[in-house]
């Protein structure tokens, strides 16, 4: 029987569903020894058992017996030898992986810096190349190597973090999975010699692996995964055109103008965001009033204050401030909005309440906080 002839619509659908790039899955941990590499290898073995072509691009066992045993169950692409100043180093061979062209490549330690003479200076650049060639990549990283978090980790632990991965690389991940272990269990593993040799354990436990450090690092990792989950939900909501009530994580938006009240509003928003473990946004709609030199200075000072607090700065434009702000809040599923109000009289008071009414009708699912500043 002849194969049924495809219509132009069928061909169009097939071209749309064809894989455009490899899928990127990251196993995130808050410290060495929580199980990232173990989880990555375990998934690789499961995927091979389902018939997928899986290879190890590079895995660092660090002498851990369990990791070595798992890694031995999968095919390895041989490492490349590079002579650097008379010493031979080995690095992952990204060109060898491309020549082998597997379906899935396992690549440990995403933040690694390659030796001079490699194709790219950073391992995450190797990963991006493989993804562009439609190879799925499983990789690992610890939270201290995420660029935006490194200063906090350094202040917390006193340890300088040299190998960093830009946040946008993790934002490209299709899936981020946390490899979690309680700090108490991690300390037990350390003392047993499961992570480092026993002679190094006590020194590590009194430095990076102090219990307070581990608790704080674990919280950072959990927050990062929550952010990734919420971003995935954002994409799903937009694709399915669902309502703004589809919200998991709290998001706080502070709506400011170029006046003296802005800093107080931002500070209040930051406190609320911290209490709710929420992302903080500062929204400003451009206005003709912002053109004066004094207003420009006030606005820039307020926005710099917001940046110092880690807020996402959003500059909007539109003739109708209430509708423009409400539209952004609705589309980005903001859960808490803070606006200011100075004591108003007469027509200005009426227009203010009219704008509030319009805002609430456009963004009915947001909790609105109105902060009044008395004039003297």
JSON list of C-alpha atoms in Angstrom, two decimals, residues 69-253:
[
{"chain": "A", "resi": 69, "resn": "UNK", "atom": "CA", "xyz": [31.64, 2.76, 39.18]},
{"chain": "A", "resi": 70, "resn": "UNK", "atom": "CA", "xyz": [28.72, 4.59, 37.57]},
{"chain": "A", "resi": 71, "resn": "UNK", "atom": "CA", "xyz": [30.94, 6.36, 35.02]},
{"chain": "A", "resi": 72, "resn": "UNK", "atom": "CA", "xyz": [32.39, 2.99, 33.96]},
{"chain": "A", "resi": 73, "resn": "UNK", "atom": "CA", "xyz": [28.95, 1.93, 32.72]},
{"chain": "A", "resi": 74, "resn": "UNK", "atom": "CA", "xyz": [28.89, 4.54, 29.95]},
{"chain": "A", "resi": 75, "resn": "UNK", "atom": "CA", "xyz": [31.01, 5.20, 26.86]},
{"chain": "A", "resi": 76, "resn": "UNK", "atom": "CA", "xyz": [33.63, 7.95, 27.27]},
{"chain": "A", "resi": 77, "resn": "UNK", "atom": "CA", "xyz": [34.80, 10.25, 24.50]},
{"chain": "A", "resi": 78, "resn": "UNK", "atom": "CA", "xyz": [38.60, 10.31, 25.01]},
{"chain": "A", "resi": 79, "resn": "UNK", "atom": "CA", "xyz": [39.97, 13.53, 26.47]},
{"chain": "A", "resi": 80, "resn": "UNK", "atom": "CA", "xyz": [42.19, 15.82, 24.46]},
{"chain": "A", "resi": 81, "resn": "UNK", "atom": "CA", "xyz": [45.80, 16.35, 25.54]},
{"chain": "A", "resi": 82, "resn": "UNK", "atom": "CA", "xyz": [47.08, 19.93, 25.47]},
{"chain": "A", "resi": 83, "resn": "UNK", "atom": "CA", "xyz": [50.69, 20.98, 26.03]},
{"chain": "A", "resi": 84, "resn": "UNK", "atom": "CA", "xyz": [50.79, 24.20, 28.03]},
{"chain": "A", "resi": 85, "resn": "UNK", "atom": "CA", "xyz": [54.20, 25.66, 28.90]},
{"chain": "A", "resi": 86, "resn": "UNK", "atom": "CA", "xyz": [55.83, 22.25, 28.85]},
{"chain": "A", "resi": 87, "resn": "UNK", "atom": "CA", "xyz": [53.16, 20.48, 30.91]},
{"chain": "A", "resi": 88, "resn": "UNK", "atom": "CA", "xyz": [50.55, 18.17, 29.36]},
{"chain": "A", "resi": 89, "resn": "UNK", "atom": "CA", "xyz": [46.96, 18.71, 30.52]},
{"chain": "A", "resi": 90, "resn": "UNK", "atom": "CA", "xyz": [43.81, 16.85, 29.53]},
{"chain": "A", "resi": 91, "resn": "UNK", "atom": "CA", "xyz": [40.55, 18.57, 28.67]},
{"chain": "A", "resi": 92, "resn": "UNK", "atom": "CA", "xyz": [37.19, 17.55, 27.29]},
{"chain": "A", "resi": 93, "resn": "UNK", "atom": "CA", "xyz": [37.39, 17.09, 23.51]},
{"chain": "A", "resi": 94, "resn": "UNK", "atom": "CA", "xyz": [34.38, 19.03, 22.20]},
{"chain": "A", "resi": 95, "resn": "UNK", "atom": "CA", "xyz": [35.38, 18.32, 18.58]},
{"chain": "A", "resi": 96, "resn": "UNK", "atom": "CA", "xyz": [35.60, 14.62, 19.41]},
{"chain": "A", "resi": 97, "resn": "UNK", "atom": "CA", "xyz": [32.05, 14.72, 20.78]},
{"chain": "A", "resi": 98, "resn": "UNK", "atom": "CA", "xyz": [30.83, 16.49, 17.64]},
{"chain": "A", "resi": 99, "resn": "UNK", "atom": "CA", "xyz": [32.54, 13.84, 15.47]},
{"chain": "A", "resi": 100, "resn": "UNK", "atom": "CA", "xyz": [30.89, 11.09, 17.57]},
{"chain": "A", "resi": 101, "resn": "UNK", "atom": "CA", "xyz": [27.52, 12.95, 17.40]},
{"chain": "A", "resi": 102, "resn": "UNK", "atom": "CA", "xyz": [25.65, 11.20, 20.26]},
{"chain": "A", "resi": 103, "resn": "UNK", "atom": "CA", "xyz": [22.08, 11.99, 21.27]},
{"chain": "A", "resi": 104, "resn": "UNK", "atom": "CA", "xyz": [23.13, 12.85, 24.83]},
{"chain": "A", "resi": 105, "resn": "UNK", "atom": "CA", "xyz": [26.42, 14.10, 26.30]},
{"chain": "A", "resi": 106, "resn": "UNK", "atom": "CA", "xyz": [27.23, 14.20, 30.03]},
{"chain": "A", "resi": 107, "resn": "UNK", "atom": "CA", "xyz": [29.46, 17.13, 30.93]},
{"chain": "A", "resi": 108, "resn": "UNK", "atom": "CA", "xyz": [30.48, 17.67, 34.55]},
{"chain": "A", "resi": 109, "resn": "UNK", "atom": "CA", "xyz": [31.46, 20.97, 36.20]},
{"chain": "A", "resi": 110, "resn": "UNK", "atom": "CA", "xyz": [29.87, 23.56, 33.90]},
{"chain": "A", "resi": 111, "resn": "UNK", "atom": "CA", "xyz": [31.90, 26.44, 35.42]},
{"chain": "A", "resi": 112, "resn": "UNK", "atom": "CA", "xyz": [35.28, 24.88, 34.58]},
{"chain": "A", "resi": 113, "resn": "UNK", "atom": "CA", "xyz": [37.88, 27.09, 32.88]},
{"chain": "A", "resi": 114, "resn": "UNK", "atom": "CA", "xyz": [39.60, 25.30, 29.99]},
{"chain": "A", "resi": 115, "resn": "UNK", "atom": "CA", "xyz": [43.35, 25.31, 29.64]},
{"chain": "A", "resi": 116, "resn": "UNK", "atom": "CA", "xyz": [44.82, 27.78, 27.16]},
{"chain": "A", "resi": 117, "resn": "UNK", "atom": "CA", "xyz": [44.84, 26.23, 23.70]},
{"chain": "A", "resi": 118, "resn": "UNK", "atom": "CA", "xyz": [41.33, 24.79, 24.00]},
{"chain": "A", "resi": 119, "resn": "UNK", "atom": "CA", "xyz": [38.68, 25.69, 21.44]},
{"chain": "A", "resi": 120, "resn": "UNK", "atom": "CA", "xyz": [36.86, 27.85, 24.02]},
{"chain": "A", "resi": 121, "resn": "UNK", "atom": "CA", "xyz": [38.04, 29.39, 27.27]},
{"chain": "A", "resi": 122, "resn": "UNK", "atom": "CA", "xyz": [35.04, 28.14, 29.30]},
{"chain": "A", "resi": 123, "resn": "UNK", "atom": "CA", "xyz": [33.34, 24.75, 29.42]},
{"chain": "A", "resi": 124, "resn": "UNK", "atom": "CA", "xyz": [29.87, 26.30, 29.23]},
{"chain": "A", "resi": 125, "resn": "UNK", "atom": "CA", "xyz": [30.85, 27.57, 25.76]},
{"chain": "A", "resi": 126, "resn": "UNK", "atom": "CA", "xyz": [31.58, 23.96, 24.74]},
{"chain": "A", "resi": 127, "resn": "UNK", "atom": "CA", "xyz": [28.13, 23.05, 26.03]},
{"chain": "A", "resi": 128, "resn": "UNK", "atom": "CA", "xyz": [26.42, 25.80, 24.02]},
{"chain": "A", "resi": 129, "resn": "UNK", "atom": "CA", "xyz": [28.15, 24.56, 20.85]},
{"chain": "A", "resi": 130, "resn": "UNK", "atom": "CA", "xyz": [26.88, 21.01, 21.44]},
{"chain": "A", "resi": 131, "resn": "UNK", "atom": "CA", "xyz": [23.36, 22.29, 22.05]},
{"chain": "A", "resi": 132, "resn": "UNK", "atom": "CA", "xyz": [23.50, 24.21, 18.77]},
{"chain": "A", "resi": 133, "resn": "UNK", "atom": "CA", "xyz": [24.34, 20.88, 17.07]},
{"chain": "A", "resi": 134, "resn": "UNK", "atom": "CA", "xyz": [21.15, 19.37, 18.56]},
{"chain": "A", "resi": 135, "resn": "UNK", "atom": "CA", "xyz": [22.95, 17.23, 21.15]},
{"chain": "A", "resi": 136, "resn": "UNK", "atom": "CA", "xyz": [21.19, 17.01, 24.52]},
{"chain": "A", "resi": 137, "resn": "UNK", "atom": "CA", "xyz": [23.49, 17.94, 27.41]},
{"chain": "A", "resi": 138, "resn": "UNK", "atom": "CA", "xyz": [23.32, 16.96, 31.08]},
{"chain": "A", "resi": 139, "resn": "UNK", "atom": "CA", "xyz": [25.61, 19.08, 33.25]},
{"chain": "A", "resi": 140, "resn": "UNK", "atom": "CA", "xyz": [26.36, 20.01, 36.87]},
{"chain": "A", "resi": 141, "resn": "UNK", "atom": "CA", "xyz": [27.12, 23.20, 38.78]},
{"chain": "A", "resi": 142, "resn": "UNK", "atom": "CA", "xyz": [27.28, 24.42, 42.38]},
{"chain": "A", "resi": 143, "resn": "UNK", "atom": "CA", "xyz": [25.40, 27.57, 43.37]},
{"chain": "A", "resi": 144, "resn": "UNK", "atom": "CA", "xyz": [28.55, 29.50, 44.27]},
{"chain": "A", "resi": 145, "resn": "UNK", "atom": "CA", "xyz": [29.60, 29.50, 40.60]},
{"chain": "A", "resi": 146, "resn": "UNK", "atom": "CA", "xyz": [26.50, 31.43, 39.44]},
{"chain": "A", "resi": 147, "resn": "UNK", "atom": "CA", "xyz": [27.86, 34.87, 38.56]},
{"chain": "A", "resi": 148, "resn": "UNK", "atom": "CA", "xyz": [25.19, 37.04, 40.23]},
{"chain": "A", "resi": 149, "resn": "UNK", "atom": "CA", "xyz": [25.45, 35.06, 43.49]},
{"chain": "A", "resi": 150, "resn": "UNK", "atom": "CA", "xyz": [29.24, 34.83, 43.74]},
{"chain": "A", "resi": 151, "resn": "UNK", "atom": "CA", "xyz": [29.68, 38.13, 45.66]},
{"chain": "A", "resi": 152, "resn": "UNK", "atom": "CA", "xyz": [27.14, 36.98, 48.29]},
{"chain": "A", "resi": 153, "resn": "UNK", "atom": "CA", "xyz": [28.87, 33.61, 48.60]},
{"chain": "A", "resi": 154, "resn": "UNK", "atom": "CA", "xyz": [32.27, 35.26, 48.93]},
{"chain": "A", "resi": 155, "resn": "UNK", "atom": "CA", "xyz": [30.99, 37.62, 51.65]},
{"chain": "A", "resi": 156, "resn": "UNK", "atom": "CA", "xyz": [29.41, 34.66, 53.44]},
{"chain": "A", "resi": 157, "resn": "UNK", "atom": "CA", "xyz": [32.28, 32.18, 53.28]},
{"chain": "A", "resi": 158, "resn": "UNK", "atom": "CA", "xyz": [35.31, 34.44, 52.84]},
{"chain": "A", "resi": 159, "resn": "UNK", "atom": "CA", "xyz": [36.35, 32.28, 49.88]},
{"chain": "A", "resi": 160, "resn": "UNK", "atom": "CA", "xyz": [37.05, 33.88, 46.49]},
{"chain": "A", "resi": 161, "resn": "UNK", "atom": "CA", "xyz": [35.08, 32.29, 43.64]},
{"chain": "A", "resi": 162, "resn": "UNK", "atom": "CA", "xyz": [37.10, 32.42, 40.43]},
{"chain": "A", "resi": 163, "resn": "UNK", "atom": "CA", "xyz": [35.18, 30.15, 38.06]},
{"chain": "A", "resi": 164, "resn": "UNK", "atom": "CA", "xyz": [31.81, 31.69, 37.16]},
{"chain": "A", "resi": 165, "resn": "UNK", "atom": "CA", "xyz": [28.92, 30.98, 34.82]},
{"chain": "A", "resi": 166, "resn": "UNK", "atom": "CA", "xyz": [26.82, 33.96, 33.62]},
{"chain": "A", "resi": 167, "resn": "UNK", "atom": "CA", "xyz": [23.20, 33.84, 34.75]},
{"chain": "A", "resi": 168, "resn": "UNK", "atom": "CA", "xyz": [21.97, 33.88, 31.15]},
{"chain": "A", "resi": 169, "resn": "UNK", "atom": "CA", "xyz": [23.57, 30.47, 30.56]},
{"chain": "A", "resi": 170, "resn": "UNK", "atom": "CA", "xyz": [21.44, 28.92, 33.31]},
{"chain": "A", "resi": 171, "resn": "UNK", "atom": "CA", "xyz": [18.43, 30.81, 32.00]},
{"chain": "A", "resi": 172, "resn": "UNK", "atom": "CA", "xyz": [18.87, 28.85, 28.75]},
{"chain": "A", "resi": 173, "resn": "UNK", "atom": "CA", "xyz": [18.49, 25.55, 30.61]},
{"chain": "A", "resi": 174, "resn": "UNK", "atom": "CA", "xyz": [15.33, 23.63, 29.71]},
{"chain": "A", "resi": 175, "resn": "UNK", "atom": "CA", "xyz": [15.36, 22.02, 33.14]},
{"chain": "A", "resi": 176, "resn": "UNK", "atom": "CA", "xyz": [17.16, 22.68, 36.42]},
{"chain": "A", "resi": 177, "resn": "UNK", "atom": "CA", "xyz": [17.07, 19.93, 39.04]},
{"chain": "A", "resi": 178, "resn": "UNK", "atom": "CA", "xyz": [18.34, 20.47, 42.55]},
{"chain": "A", "resi": 179, "resn": "UNK", "atom": "CA", "xyz": [20.52, 17.74, 44.02]},
{"chain": "A", "resi": 180, "resn": "UNK", "atom": "CA", "xyz": [19.63, 18.22, 47.65]},
{"chain": "A", "resi": 181, "resn": "UNK", "atom": "CA", "xyz": [20.92, 16.86, 50.93]},
{"chain": "A", "resi": 182, "resn": "UNK", "atom": "CA", "xyz": [20.46, 18.26, 54.42]},
{"chain": "A", "resi": 183, "resn": "UNK", "atom": "CA", "xyz": [23.53, 20.01, 55.86]},
{"chain": "A", "resi": 184, "resn": "UNK", "atom": "CA", "xyz": [23.62, 17.41, 58.64]},
{"chain": "A", "resi": 185, "resn": "UNK", "atom": "CA", "xyz": [23.74, 14.54, 56.13]},
{"chain": "A", "resi": 186, "resn": "UNK", "atom": "CA", "xyz": [26.41, 16.34, 54.11]},
{"chain": "A", "resi": 187, "resn": "UNK", "atom": "CA", "xyz": [28.59, 16.80, 57.21]},
{"chain": "A", "resi": 188, "resn": "UNK", "atom": "CA", "xyz": [28.19, 13.08, 57.97]},
{"chain": "A", "resi": 189, "resn": "UNK", "atom": "CA", "xyz": [29.32, 12.22, 54.44]},
{"chain": "A", "resi": 190, "resn": "UNK", "atom": "CA", "xyz": [32.28, 14.56, 54.86]},
{"chain": "A", "resi": 191, "resn": "UNK", "atom": "CA", "xyz": [33.38, 12.91, 58.13]},
{"chain": "A", "resi": 192, "resn": "UNK", "atom": "CA", "xyz": [33.11, 9.44, 56.55]},
{"chain": "A", "resi": 193, "resn": "UNK", "atom": "CA", "xyz": [35.51, 10.51, 53.80]},
{"chain": "A", "resi": 194, "resn": "UNK", "atom": "CA", "xyz": [32.88, 10.18, 51.05]},
{"chain": "A", "resi": 195, "resn": "UNK", "atom": "CA", "xyz": [33.66, 13.63, 49.62]},
{"chain": "A", "resi": 196, "resn": "UNK", "atom": "CA", "xyz": [37.30, 14.38, 50.45]},
{"chain": "A", "resi": 197, "resn": "UNK", "atom": "CA", "xyz": [39.97, 12.22, 52.09]},
{"chain": "A", "resi": 198, "resn": "UNK", "atom": "CA", "xyz": [39.39, 11.97, 55.86]},
{"chain": "A", "resi": 199, "resn": "UNK", "atom": "CA", "xyz": [42.50, 14.02, 56.63]},
{"chain": "A", "resi": 200, "resn": "UNK", "atom": "CA", "xyz": [40.96, 16.99, 54.81]},
{"chain": "A", "resi": 201, "resn": "UNK", "atom": "CA", "xyz": [37.52, 16.64, 56.41]},
{"chain": "A", "resi": 202, "resn": "UNK", "atom": "CA", "xyz": [38.00, 18.61, 59.65]},
{"chain": "A", "resi": 203, "resn": "UNK", "atom": "CA", "xyz": [39.75, 21.48, 57.89]},
{"chain": "A", "resi": 204, "resn": "UNK", "atom": "CA", "xyz": [36.90, 21.70, 55.36]},
{"chain": "A", "resi": 205, "resn": "UNK", "atom": "CA", "xyz": [34.26, 21.50, 58.10]},
{"chain": "A", "resi": 206, "resn": "UNK", "atom": "CA", "xyz": [35.78, 24.49, 59.86]},
{"chain": "A", "resi": 207, "resn": "UNK", "atom": "CA", "xyz": [35.87, 26.56, 56.64]},
{"chain": "A", "resi": 208, "resn": "UNK", "atom": "CA", "xyz": [33.54, 26.27, 53.66]},
{"chain": "A", "resi": 209, "resn": "UNK", "atom": "CA", "xyz": [31.51, 23.44, 55.17]},
{"chain": "A", "resi": 210, "resn": "UNK", "atom": "CA", "xyz": [30.54, 25.27, 58.36]},
{"chain": "A", "resi": 211, "resn": "UNK", "atom": "CA", "xyz": [26.90, 24.53, 59.14]},
{"chain": "A", "resi": 212, "resn": "UNK", "atom": "CA", "xyz": [25.82, 28.18, 58.84]},
{"chain": "A", "resi": 213, "resn": "UNK", "atom": "CA", "xyz": [27.43, 28.42, 55.40]},
{"chain": "A", "resi": 214, "resn": "UNK", "atom": "CA", "xyz": [25.72, 25.25, 54.23]},
{"chain": "A", "resi": 215, "resn": "UNK", "atom": "CA", "xyz": [22.28, 26.42, 55.39]},
{"chain": "A", "resi": 216, "resn": "UNK", "atom": "CA", "xyz": [22.66, 29.76, 53.56]},
{"chain": "A", "resi": 217, "resn": "UNK", "atom": "CA", "xyz": [24.04, 28.15, 50.38]},
{"chain": "A", "resi": 218, "resn": "UNK", "atom": "CA", "xyz": [21.22, 25.61, 50.37]},
{"chain": "A", "resi": 219, "resn": "UNK", "atom": "CA", "xyz": [18.65, 28.42, 50.60]},
{"chain": "A", "resi": 220, "resn": "UNK", "atom": "CA", "xyz": [20.29, 30.18, 47.62]},
{"chain": "A", "resi": 221, "resn": "UNK", "atom": "CA", "xyz": [20.11, 26.99, 45.57]},
{"chain": "A", "resi": 222, "resn": "UNK", "atom": "CA", "xyz": [16.46, 26.42, 46.45]},
{"chain": "A", "resi": 223, "resn": "UNK", "atom": "CA", "xyz": [15.61, 30.02, 45.51]},
{"chain": "A", "resi": 224, "resn": "UNK", "atom": "CA", "xyz": [17.38, 29.62, 42.17]},
{"chain": "A", "resi": 225, "resn": "UNK", "atom": "CA", "xyz": [15.38, 26.48, 41.35]},
{"chain": "A", "resi": 226, "resn": "UNK", "atom": "CA", "xyz": [12.16, 28.23, 42.41]},
{"chain": "A", "resi": 227, "resn": "UNK", "atom": "CA", "xyz": [13.00, 31.02, 39.97]},
{"chain": "A", "resi": 228, "resn": "UNK", "atom": "CA", "xyz": [13.55, 28.49, 37.17]},
{"chain": "A", "resi": 229, "resn": "UNK", "atom": "CA", "xyz": [10.27, 26.72, 37.94]},
{"chain": "A", "resi": 230, "resn": "UNK", "atom": "CA", "xyz": [8.37, 30.00, 37.94]},
{"chain": "A", "resi": 231, "resn": "UNK", "atom": "CA", "xyz": [9.96, 30.99, 34.61]},
{"chain": "A", "resi": 232, "resn": "UNK", "atom": "CA", "xyz": [8.83, 27.66, 33.15]},
{"chain": "A", "resi": 233, "resn": "UNK", "atom": "CA", "xyz": [5.32, 28.33, 34.45]},
{"chain": "A", "resi": 234, "resn": "UNK", "atom": "CA", "xyz": [5.46, 31.84, 32.91]},
{"chain": "A", "resi": 235, "resn": "UNK", "atom": "CA", "xyz": [6.23, 30.34, 29.51]},
{"chain": "A", "resi": 236, "resn": "UNK", "atom": "CA", "xyz": [3.46, 27.76, 29.90]},
{"chain": "A", "resi": 237, "resn": "UNK", "atom": "CA", "xyz": [0.92, 30.41, 30.92]},
{"chain": "A", "resi": 238, "resn": "UNK", "atom": "CA", "xyz": [1.80, 32.60, 27.94]},
{"chain": "A", "resi": 239, "resn": "UNK", "atom": "CA", "xyz": [1.75, 29.68, 25.51]},
{"chain": "A", "resi": 240, "resn": "UNK", "atom": "CA", "xyz": [-1.62, 28.44, 26.76]},
{"chain": "A", "resi": 241, "resn": "UNK", "atom": "CA", "xyz": [-2.96, 31.99, 27.27]},
{"chain": "A", "resi": 242, "resn": "UNK", "atom": "CA", "xyz": [-3.99, 31.28, 30.85]},
{"chain": "A", "resi": 243, "resn": "UNK", "atom": "CA", "xyz": [-5.00, 33.90, 33.39]},
{"chain": "A", "resi": 244, "resn": "UNK", "atom": "CA", "xyz": [-2.77, 35.88, 35.81]},
{"chain": "A", "resi": 245, "resn": "UNK", "atom": "CA", "xyz": [-4.10, 33.83, 38.75]},
{"chain": "A", "resi": 246, "resn": "UNK", "atom": "CA", "xyz": [-1.73, 31.02, 37.62]},
{"chain": "A", "resi": 247, "resn": "UNK", "atom": "CA", "xyz": [0.99, 32.10, 40.02]},
{"chain": "A", "resi": 248, "resn": "UNK", "atom": "CA", "xyz": [3.24, 30.10, 42.32]},
{"chain": "A", "resi": 249, "resn": "UNK", "atom": "CA", "xyz": [6.04, 32.44, 43.43]},
{"chain": "A", "resi": 250, "resn": "UNK", "atom": "CA", "xyz": [5.37, 35.88, 44.90]},
{"chain": "A", "resi": 251, "resn": "UNK", "atom": "CA", "xyz": [6.50, 38.91, 42.86]},
{"chain": "A", "resi": 252, "resn": "UNK", "atom": "CA", "xyz": [6.53, 42.44, 44.30]},
{"chain": "A", "resi": 253, "resn": "UNK", "atom": "CA", "xyz": [6.33, 45.49, 42.01]}
]
